[in-house]
Amino acid sequence: MAGLKGRDLLGMADLSREELALLLTHARQLKSGELMPMAQGRPPVLGLLFYKASTRTRMSFSVAMQHLGGHVIDLPLNATQVSRGEPLVDTARVLDRYLDVLAVRTFAQADVELYAKHAKMPIINALTDLEHPCQMLADLQTVQENFGQLSGLTMTYLGDGNNVAHSILLGCALVGMNVRIATPEAYKPDPAIVKQAEAIANGQSEVTITTDPIAAVKNAQVLYTDVWASMGQEDEAASRIPLFQPYQINDALLKEADREAIVLHCLPAHREEEITNSVIEGPQSRVWDQAENRLHAQKALLASVLGMI
Ligand code: CP
Ligand code: NVA
């Protein structure tokens, strides 16, 4: 099967089941050293343009590109003319003349889509308010390396029906995992994404949206959470805490899941809010492997969109 040469990754559903499975295979081979692609000729250049803070995404993309023999330019937004009002579409067209691939982190999904529309190079969604597909690649790699399979397992996400929850819905449906999203009533995931996940799952795997955290974790092999207030929602952080408290991953909730269950968190974590210290530091936590896998999964993605594998 052909790789993803020249393709954008704006959301999980840009990938077919087969393409996602191949990316995960490549991510595993890159991690083990079985696969070591190296740029030939002029080194490709990756641009990073982040409208929001980032530690993991910025560093894992940078290190991945350097391992591939390429270069990285991390362009601080406040040093660009974008911050002084230059239209996004003009910026996209100009960056396209310099770079080979661009990873963009924006608020609106429509902005990442505009970059893609006005640039011919591959555009990678490095997180928007709607999705976080690069995170999901690493998450699936982590589940696969723990259980040796994906299809048939159950992932339960607890907390806010946000960008991470959306990519989980679509990603699990693509790999045949059952997915359950447990949120307070007013924080359910976007119904359009739920519908899209159901269409992808096509009755082959379960897609469940619930407000009941205990029922959601029963027999689940993977428990996942994220911050209760995402970037841009900081003002709501305090008022959300009491509403989200029943969705905290703590030792009592973890006991309700499958005995072999692992716990994931995309990080950064707010300990004692969405996850307790004892769980994130406990034997079932895989969050550090998950963070490491950002490097391998995104290396697979970069190598593929650059036509190196
Ligand atoms: N998980 C994640 O995307 O982390 P950063 O915001 O640090 O990149
Ligand atoms: N939902 C979080 C994820 C951070 C990686 C946010 O958007 O801030």
mmCIF file of C-alpha atoms and ligand atoms in Angstrom:
data_model
loop_
_atom_site.group_PDB
_atom_site.id
_atom_site.type_symbol
_atom_site.label_atom_id
_atom_site.label_comp_id
_atom_site.label_asym_id
_atom_site.label_seq_id
_atom_site.Cartn_x
_atom_site.Cartn_y
_atom_site.Cartn_z
ATOM 1 C CA MET A 1 0.000 0.000 0.000
ATOM 2 C CA ALA A 2 1.156 3.526 -0.802
ATOM 3 C CA GLY A 3 2.242 5.765 2.065
ATOM 4 C CA LEU A 4 0.789 9.201 2.777
ATOM 5 C CA LYS A 5 3.165 11.168 0.527
ATOM 6 C CA GLY A 6 2.000 14.771 0.166
ATOM 7 C CA ARG A 7 -1.092 14.230 2.341
ATOM 8 C CA ASP A 8 -2.459 16.405 5.137
ATOM 9 C CA LEU A 9 -3.520 15.062 8.528
ATOM 10 C CA LEU A 10 -6.215 17.445 9.751
ATOM 11 C CA GLY A 11 -8.240 14.888 11.707
ATOM 12 C CA MET A 12 -8.276 11.148 12.419
ATOM 13 C CA ALA A 13 -10.872 10.483 9.749
ATOM 14 C CA ASP A 14 -8.372 11.612 7.075
ATOM 15 C CA LEU A 15 -6.872 8.130 7.509
ATOM 16 C CA SER A 16 -8.351 4.904 6.251
ATOM 17 C CA ARG A 17 -8.283 1.846 8.501
ATOM 18 C CA GLU A 18 -5.412 0.430 6.431
ATOM 19 C CA GLU A 19 -3.390 3.653 6.488
ATOM 20 C CA LEU A 20 -3.752 3.945 10.251
ATOM 21 C CA ALA A 21 -2.732 0.313 10.765
ATOM 22 C CA LEU A 22 0.365 0.851 8.594
ATOM 23 C CA LEU A 23 1.337 4.030 10.461
ATOM 24 C CA LEU A 24 1.122 2.114 13.740
ATOM 25 C CA THR A 25 3.265 -0.685 12.338
ATOM 26 C CA HIS A 26 5.853 1.849 11.208
ATOM 27 C CA ALA A 27 5.728 3.585 14.604
ATOM 28 C CA ARG A 28 6.478 0.252 16.307
ATOM 29 C CA GLN A 29 9.325 -0.499 13.866
ATOM 30 C CA LEU A 30 10.807 2.978 14.344
ATOM 31 C CA LYS A 31 10.710 2.510 18.113
ATOM 32 C CA SER A 32 12.451 -0.883 17.944
ATOM 33 C CA GLY A 33 15.037 0.330 15.423
ATOM 34 C CA GLU A 34 13.847 -2.144 12.776
ATOM 35 C CA LEU A 35 13.093 0.829 10.536
ATOM 36 C CA MET A 36 15.534 3.748 10.303
ATOM 37 C CA PRO A 37 14.641 5.989 7.364
ATOM 38 C CA MET A 38 17.128 8.763 6.597
ATOM 39 C CA ALA A 39 16.607 11.737 4.282
ATOM 40 C CA GLN A 40 18.626 11.602 1.059
ATOM 41 C CA GLY A 41 19.776 14.766 -0.754
ATOM 42 C CA ARG A 42 18.544 18.118 0.527
ATOM 43 C CA PRO A 43 17.310 17.709 4.127
ATOM 44 C CA PRO A 44 13.561 18.315 4.384
ATOM 45 C CA VAL A 45 12.446 21.178 6.632
ATOM 46 C CA LEU A 46 9.533 21.016 9.075
ATOM 47 C CA GLY A 47 7.894 24.234 10.256
ATOM 48 C CA LEU A 48 6.106 24.462 13.601
ATOM 49 C CA LEU A 49 3.522 27.218 13.991
ATOM 50 C CA PHE A 50 1.763 27.006 17.353
ATOM 51 C CA TYR A 51 -0.958 29.427 18.451
ATOM 52 C CA LYS A 52 -1.105 27.680 21.848
ATOM 53 C CA ALA A 53 1.458 26.372 24.346
ATOM 54 C CA SER A 54 3.052 22.951 23.843
ATOM 55 C CA THR A 55 5.812 20.846 25.381
ATOM 56 C CA ARG A 56 5.356 17.318 24.025
ATOM 57 C CA THR A 57 4.091 18.040 20.526
ATOM 58 C CA ARG A 58 6.727 20.678 19.859
ATOM 59 C CA MET A 59 9.619 18.573 21.171
ATOM 60 C CA SER A 60 8.538 15.217 19.759
ATOM 61 C CA PHE A 61 8.038 16.674 16.281
ATOM 62 C CA SER A 62 11.408 18.431 16.491
ATOM 63 C CA VAL A 63 13.316 15.367 17.643
ATOM 64 C CA ALA A 64 11.513 13.111 15.149
ATOM 65 C CA MET A 65 12.448 15.367 12.235
ATOM 66 C CA GLN A 66 16.079 15.523 13.341
ATOM 67 C CA HIS A 67 16.225 11.714 13.623
ATOM 68 C CA LEU A 68 14.970 11.559 10.035
ATOM 69 C CA GLY A 69 17.857 13.751 8.889
ATOM 70 C CA GLY A 70 15.669 16.831 8.444
ATOM 71 C CA HIS A 71 15.611 20.281 9.981
ATOM 72 C CA VAL A 72 13.025 22.108 12.076
ATOM 73 C CA ILE A 73 12.042 25.758 12.306
ATOM 74 C CA ASP A 74 9.861 26.521 15.308
ATOM 75 C CA LEU A 75 8.331 29.884 14.471
ATOM 76 C CA PRO A 76 7.077 31.688 17.599
ATOM 77 C CA LEU A 77 3.699 33.155 16.695
ATOM 78 C CA ASN A 78 4.332 36.467 18.422
ATOM 79 C CA ALA A 79 7.426 36.979 16.254
ATOM 80 C CA THR A 80 5.427 36.608 13.041
ATOM 81 C CA GLN A 81 3.337 39.069 11.066
ATOM 82 C CA VAL A 82 0.346 36.787 11.818
ATOM 83 C CA SER A 83 0.358 38.305 15.297
ATOM 84 C CA ARG A 84 0.112 41.753 13.670
ATOM 85 C CA GLY A 85 -2.838 40.749 11.537
ATOM 86 C CA GLU A 86 -1.316 39.358 8.316
ATOM 87 C CA PRO A 87 -3.997 37.115 6.809
ATOM 88 C CA LEU A 88 -3.561 33.455 7.524
ATOM 89 C CA VAL A 89 -3.972 32.566 3.848
ATOM 90 C CA ASP A 90 -1.062 34.817 2.842
ATOM 91 C CA THR A 91 1.094 33.269 5.545
ATOM 92 C CA ALA A 92 0.159 29.788 4.364
ATOM 93 C CA ARG A 93 1.065 30.573 0.747
ATOM 94 C CA VAL A 94 4.422 32.070 1.683
ATOM 95 C CA LEU A 95 5.448 29.307 4.131
ATOM 96 C CA ASP A 96 4.560 26.817 1.416
ATOM 97 C CA ARG A 97 7.353 28.285 -0.735
ATOM 98 C CA TYR A 98 9.973 27.557 1.977
ATOM 99 C CA LEU A 99 8.980 24.458 3.896
ATOM 100 C CA ASP A 100 8.408 20.772 3.106
ATOM 101 C CA VAL A 101 5.850 20.125 5.862
ATOM 102 C CA LEU A 102 4.102 22.280 8.474
ATOM 103 C CA ALA A 103 2.610 21.276 11.836
ATOM 104 C CA VAL A 104 0.069 23.829 13.060
ATOM 105 C CA ARG A 105 -1.642 24.190 16.462
ATOM 106 C CA THR A 106 -4.611 26.561 16.346
ATOM 107 C CA PHE A 107 -7.829 27.247 18.199
ATOM 108 C CA ALA A 108 -10.312 26.881 15.322
ATOM 109 C CA GLN A 109 -10.250 23.744 13.178
ATOM 110 C CA ALA A 110 -11.192 26.034 10.296
ATOM 111 C CA ASP A 111 -7.783 27.723 10.595
ATOM 112 C CA VAL A 112 -5.847 24.485 10.178
ATOM 113 C CA GLU A 113 -8.101 23.713 7.230
ATOM 114 C CA LEU A 114 -7.296 27.110 5.703
ATOM 115 C CA TYR A 115 -3.564 26.400 5.988
ATOM 116 C CA ALA A 116 -4.179 23.128 4.183
ATOM 117 C CA LYS A 117 -6.275 24.796 1.497
ATOM 118 C CA HIS A 118 -3.659 27.421 0.714
ATOM 119 C CA ALA A 119 -0.493 25.320 0.970
ATOM 120 C CA LYS A 120 0.480 22.379 -1.206
ATOM 121 C CA MET A 121 2.890 20.907 1.352
ATOM 122 C CA PRO A 122 1.477 18.462 3.930
ATOM 123 C CA ILE A 123 -0.239 20.234 6.833
ATOM 124 C CA ILE A 124 -0.436 18.385 10.144
ATOM 125 C CA ASN A 125 -2.970 19.231 12.835
ATOM 126 C CA ALA A 126 -0.836 19.566 15.979
ATOM 127 C CA LEU A 127 -4.062 20.142 18.023
ATOM 128 C CA THR A 128 -7.108 22.293 17.465
ATOM 129 C CA ASP A 129 -10.179 22.828 19.607
ATOM 130 C CA LEU A 130 -11.827 20.037 17.583
ATOM 131 C CA GLU A 131 -9.161 17.308 17.340
ATOM 132 C CA HIS A 132 -5.733 16.065 18.399
ATOM 133 C CA PRO A 133 -4.945 13.333 15.859
ATOM 134 C CA CYS A 134 -1.185 13.095 16.523
ATOM 135 C CA GLN A 135 -1.964 12.344 20.160
ATOM 136 C CA MET A 136 -4.269 9.507 19.123
ATOM 137 C CA LEU A 137 -1.562 7.902 16.992
ATOM 138 C CA ALA A 138 0.665 7.651 20.075
ATOM 139 C CA ASP A 139 -2.245 6.499 22.237
ATOM 140 C CA LEU A 140 -3.079 3.640 19.895
ATOM 141 C CA GLN A 141 0.593 2.667 19.677
ATOM 142 C CA THR A 142 0.670 2.502 23.492
ATOM 143 C CA VAL A 143 -2.440 0.315 23.677
ATOM 144 C CA GLN A 144 -1.114 -1.980 20.955
ATOM 145 C CA GLU A 145 2.255 -2.450 22.653
ATOM 146 C CA ASN A 146 0.500 -3.337 25.917
ATOM 147 C CA PHE A 147 -2.100 -5.754 24.609
ATOM 148 C CA GLY A 148 -0.608 -6.878 21.282
ATOM 149 C CA GLN A 149 -3.875 -5.944 19.563
ATOM 150 C CA LEU A 150 -6.436 -3.164 19.292
ATOM 151 C CA SER A 151 -9.569 -4.620 17.785
ATOM 152 C CA GLY A 152 -12.054 -5.877 20.377
ATOM 153 C CA LEU A 153 -10.575 -3.914 23.307
ATOM 154 C CA THR A 154 -12.573 -1.220 25.089
ATOM 155 C CA MET A 155 -11.312 2.305 25.757
ATOM 156 C CA THR A 156 -13.205 4.520 28.204
ATOM 157 C CA TYR A 157 -12.530 8.228 28.202
ATOM 158 C CA LEU A 158 -13.732 10.203 31.229
ATOM 159 C CA GLY A 159 -14.044 13.969 31.577
ATOM 160 C CA ASP A 160 -14.614 16.716 29.032
ATOM 161 C CA GLY A 161 -15.962 15.866 25.560
ATOM 162 C CA ASN A 162 -13.106 17.835 23.993
ATOM 163 C CA ASN A 163 -10.555 17.640 21.166
ATOM 164 C CA VAL A 164 -8.854 14.578 22.659
ATOM 165 C CA ALA A 165 -12.207 12.831 23.176
ATOM 166 C CA HIS A 166 -13.083 13.504 19.532
ATOM 167 C CA SER A 167 -9.871 11.975 18.174
ATOM 168 C CA ILE A 168 -10.365 9.006 20.522
ATOM 169 C CA LEU A 169 -13.875 8.453 19.152
ATOM 170 C CA LEU A 170 -12.680 8.432 15.559
ATOM 171 C CA GLY A 171 -9.417 6.593 16.199
ATOM 172 C CA CYS A 172 -11.029 3.768 18.167
ATOM 173 C CA ALA A 173 -13.706 3.342 15.509
ATOM 174 C CA LEU A 174 -11.002 3.114 12.818
ATOM 175 C CA VAL A 175 -9.123 0.319 14.621
ATOM 176 C CA GLY A 176 -12.213 -1.608 15.752
ATOM 177 C CA MET A 177 -11.935 -0.740 19.448
ATOM 178 C CA ASN A 178 -15.062 -0.180 21.504
ATOM 179 C CA VAL A 179 -15.143 3.398 22.737
ATOM 180 C CA ARG A 180 -17.088 4.854 25.651
ATOM 181 C CA ILE A 181 -17.107 8.558 26.484
ATOM 182 C CA ALA A 182 -18.366 9.488 29.964
ATOM 183 C CA THR A 183 -18.920 13.202 30.562
ATOM 184 C CA PRO A 184 -21.253 15.523 32.471
ATOM 185 C CA GLU A 185 -24.446 16.154 30.480
ATOM 186 C CA ALA A 186 -23.393 19.621 29.292
ATOM 187 C CA TYR A 187 -19.924 18.488 28.161
ATOM 188 C CA LYS A 188 -20.728 15.673 25.757
ATOM 189 C CA PRO A 189 -18.643 15.370 22.580
ATOM 190 C CA ASP A 190 -19.711 17.087 19.354
ATOM 191 C CA PRO A 191 -22.695 15.105 17.957
ATOM 192 C CA ALA A 192 -21.263 15.403 14.428
ATOM 193 C CA ILE A 193 -18.072 13.624 15.529
ATOM 194 C CA VAL A 194 -20.098 10.950 17.341
ATOM 195 C CA LYS A 195 -22.076 10.368 14.156
ATOM 196 C CA GLN A 196 -18.887 10.155 12.126
ATOM 197 C CA ALA A 197 -17.421 7.631 14.595
ATOM 198 C CA GLU A 198 -20.609 5.540 14.420
ATOM 199 C CA ALA A 199 -20.436 5.555 10.634
ATOM 200 C CA ILE A 200 -16.806 4.386 10.725
ATOM 201 C CA ALA A 201 -17.540 1.718 13.354
ATOM 202 C CA ASN A 202 -20.436 0.562 11.182
ATOM 203 C CA GLY A 203 -21.774 -1.758 13.857
ATOM 204 C CA GLN A 204 -18.447 -3.643 14.087
ATOM 205 C CA SER A 205 -17.477 -1.957 17.363
ATOM 206 C CA GLU A 206 -19.324 -0.084 20.103
ATOM 207 C CA VAL A 207 -19.614 3.743 20.329
ATOM 208 C CA THR A 208 -21.184 4.775 23.652
ATOM 209 C CA ILE A 209 -21.797 8.256 25.016
ATOM 210 C CA THR A 210 -22.885 8.297 28.657
ATOM 211 C CA THR A 211 -22.978 10.396 31.821
ATOM 212 C CA ASP A 212 -22.366 7.318 34.036
ATOM 213 C CA PRO A 213 -18.655 6.933 34.876
ATOM 214 C CA ILE A 214 -19.005 3.631 36.750
ATOM 215 C CA ALA A 215 -20.942 1.866 34.000
ATOM 216 C CA ALA A 216 -18.508 3.292 31.430
ATOM 217 C CA VAL A 217 -15.414 1.725 32.979
ATOM 218 C CA LYS A 218 -16.862 -1.806 33.522
ATOM 219 C CA ASN A 219 -14.661 -4.348 31.718
ATOM 220 C CA ALA A 220 -12.687 -1.583 29.983
ATOM 221 C CA GLN A 221 -9.030 -2.334 29.216
ATOM 222 C CA VAL A 222 -8.028 1.324 28.802
ATOM 223 C CA LEU A 223 -9.077 4.277 30.963
ATOM 224 C CA TYR A 224 -8.191 7.692 29.586
ATOM 225 C CA THR A 225 -8.596 11.221 30.837
ATOM 226 C CA ASP A 226 -7.565 14.764 29.980
ATOM 227 C CA VAL A 227 -7.757 18.155 31.670
ATOM 228 C CA TRP A 228 -11.237 19.377 32.606
ATOM 229 C CA ALA A 229 -10.564 22.825 31.101
ATOM 230 C CA SER A 230 -8.568 22.941 27.868
ATOM 231 C CA MET A 231 -6.359 25.723 26.559
ATOM 232 C CA GLY A 232 -8.584 28.734 25.978
ATOM 233 C CA GLN A 233 -11.048 27.643 28.722
ATOM 234 C CA GLU A 234 -8.896 28.613 31.710
ATOM 235 C CA ASP A 235 -11.582 31.007 33.020
ATOM 236 C CA GLU A 236 -13.971 28.074 33.483
ATOM 237 C CA ALA A 237 -11.471 25.840 35.300
ATOM 238 C CA ALA A 238 -12.663 26.482 38.881
ATOM 239 C CA SER A 239 -16.381 26.321 38.113
ATOM 240 C CA ARG A 240 -15.979 23.014 36.243
ATOM 241 C CA ILE A 241 -14.291 21.139 39.126
ATOM 242 C CA PRO A 242 -17.430 20.131 41.111
ATOM 243 C CA LEU A 243 -19.265 19.038 37.944
ATOM 244 C CA PHE A 244 -16.397 16.858 36.754
ATOM 245 C CA GLN A 245 -15.447 15.351 40.134
ATOM 246 C CA PRO A 246 -17.404 12.071 39.573
ATOM 247 C CA TYR A 247 -15.313 11.483 36.428
ATOM 248 C CA GLN A 248 -11.944 11.611 38.214
ATOM 249 C CA ILE A 249 -9.758 8.544 37.602
ATOM 250 C CA ASN A 250 -8.911 7.423 41.133
ATOM 251 C CA ASP A 251 -8.185 4.058 42.750
ATOM 252 C CA ALA A 252 -11.875 3.345 43.442
ATOM 253 C CA LEU A 253 -12.915 3.933 39.810
ATOM 254 C CA LEU A 254 -9.942 1.996 38.474
ATOM 255 C CA LYS A 255 -11.052 -1.046 40.535
ATOM 256 C CA GLU A 256 -14.298 -1.109 38.522
ATOM 257 C CA ALA A 257 -12.392 -1.595 35.234
ATOM 258 C CA ASP A 258 -10.824 -4.772 33.815
ATOM 259 C CA ARG A 259 -8.145 -6.131 36.198
ATOM 260 C CA GLU A 260 -5.499 -5.687 33.494
ATOM 261 C CA ALA A 261 -6.606 -2.152 32.610
ATOM 262 C CA ILE A 262 -4.031 0.501 31.777
ATOM 263 C CA VAL A 263 -4.445 4.238 32.340
ATOM 264 C CA LEU A 264 -3.604 6.921 29.799
ATOM 265 C CA HIS A 265 -3.481 10.724 29.966
ATOM 266 C CA CYS A 266 -2.301 12.910 27.099
ATOM 267 C CA LEU A 267 -0.666 15.345 29.586
ATOM 268 C CA PRO A 268 -0.283 17.959 30.948
ATOM 269 C CA ALA A 269 -2.118 16.529 33.973
ATOM 270 C CA HIS A 270 -3.732 18.317 36.896
ATOM 271 C CA ARG A 271 -3.132 15.837 39.701
ATOM 272 C CA GLU A 272 -6.028 15.392 42.129
ATOM 273 C CA GLU A 273 -8.386 16.904 39.561
ATOM 274 C CA GLU A 274 -8.982 14.580 36.579
ATOM 275 C CA ILE A 275 -6.531 11.943 37.875
ATOM 276 C CA THR A 276 -5.152 11.201 41.321
ATOM 277 C CA ASN A 277 -1.473 11.129 42.070
ATOM 278 C CA SER A 278 -1.719 7.487 43.137
ATOM 279 C CA VAL A 279 -3.159 6.444 39.754
ATOM 280 C CA ILE A 280 -0.819 8.446 37.524
ATOM 281 C CA GLU A 281 2.167 7.163 39.530
ATOM 282 C CA GLY A 282 0.680 3.685 40.008
ATOM 283 C CA PRO A 283 1.431 0.340 38.323
ATOM 284 C CA GLN A 284 -1.393 0.617 35.784
ATOM 285 C CA SER A 285 -0.305 4.018 34.459
ATOM 286 C CA ARG A 286 1.296 4.041 31.007
ATOM 287 C CA VAL A 287 1.412 7.815 30.593
ATOM 288 C CA TRP A 288 5.190 8.077 30.239
ATOM 289 C CA ASP A 289 5.308 5.411 27.518
ATOM 290 C CA GLN A 290 2.387 7.228 25.913
ATOM 291 C CA ALA A 291 4.322 10.516 25.958
ATOM 292 C CA GLU A 292 7.387 8.764 24.498
ATOM 293 C CA ASN A 293 5.285 7.280 21.724
ATOM 294 C CA ARG A 294 4.471 10.775 20.454
ATOM 295 C CA LEU A 295 8.034 10.708 19.099
ATOM 296 C CA HIS A 296 7.722 7.373 17.299
ATOM 297 C CA ALA A 297 4.197 7.868 15.972
ATOM 298 C CA GLN A 298 4.910 11.349 14.627
ATOM 299 C CA LYS A 299 8.181 10.140 13.112
ATOM 300 C CA ALA A 300 6.153 7.537 11.234
ATOM 301 C CA LEU A 301 3.735 10.247 10.117
ATOM 302 C CA LEU A 302 6.488 12.645 8.982
ATOM 303 C CA ALA A 303 8.378 9.930 7.136
ATOM 304 C CA SER A 304 5.183 8.878 5.418
ATOM 305 C CA VAL A 305 3.969 12.332 4.309
ATOM 306 C CA LEU A 306 7.504 13.113 3.100
ATOM 307 C CA GLY A 307 7.500 9.921 1.025
ATOM 308 C CA MET A 308 10.425 8.395 2.947
ATOM 309 C CA ILE A 309 8.554 5.178 3.850
HETATM 310 N N1 CP B 1 -0.289 16.116 24.894
HETATM 311 C C1 CP B 1 0.144 17.235 24.284
HETATM 312 O O1 CP B 1 -0.199 17.546 23.146
HETATM 313 O O2 CP B 1 1.035 17.957 25.026
HETATM 314 P P1 CP B 1 1.596 19.384 24.659
HETATM 315 O O3 CP B 1 0.459 20.367 24.782
HETATM 316 O O4 CP B 1 2.672 19.623 25.694
HETATM 317 O O5 CP B 1 2.147 19.365 23.261
HETATM 318 N N1 NVA B 2 -7.560 19.141 25.749
HETATM 319 C C1 NVA B 2 -6.270 19.708 26.042
HETATM 320 C C2 NVA B 2 -5.182 18.862 25.464
HETATM 321 C C3 NVA B 2 -3.799 19.351 25.734
HETATM 322 C C4 NVA B 2 -2.768 18.493 25.081
HETATM 323 C C5 NVA B 2 -6.218 21.121 25.494
HETATM 324 O O1 NVA B 2 -6.702 21.341 24.375
HETATM 325 O O2 NVA B 2 -5.705 22.006 26.169
#
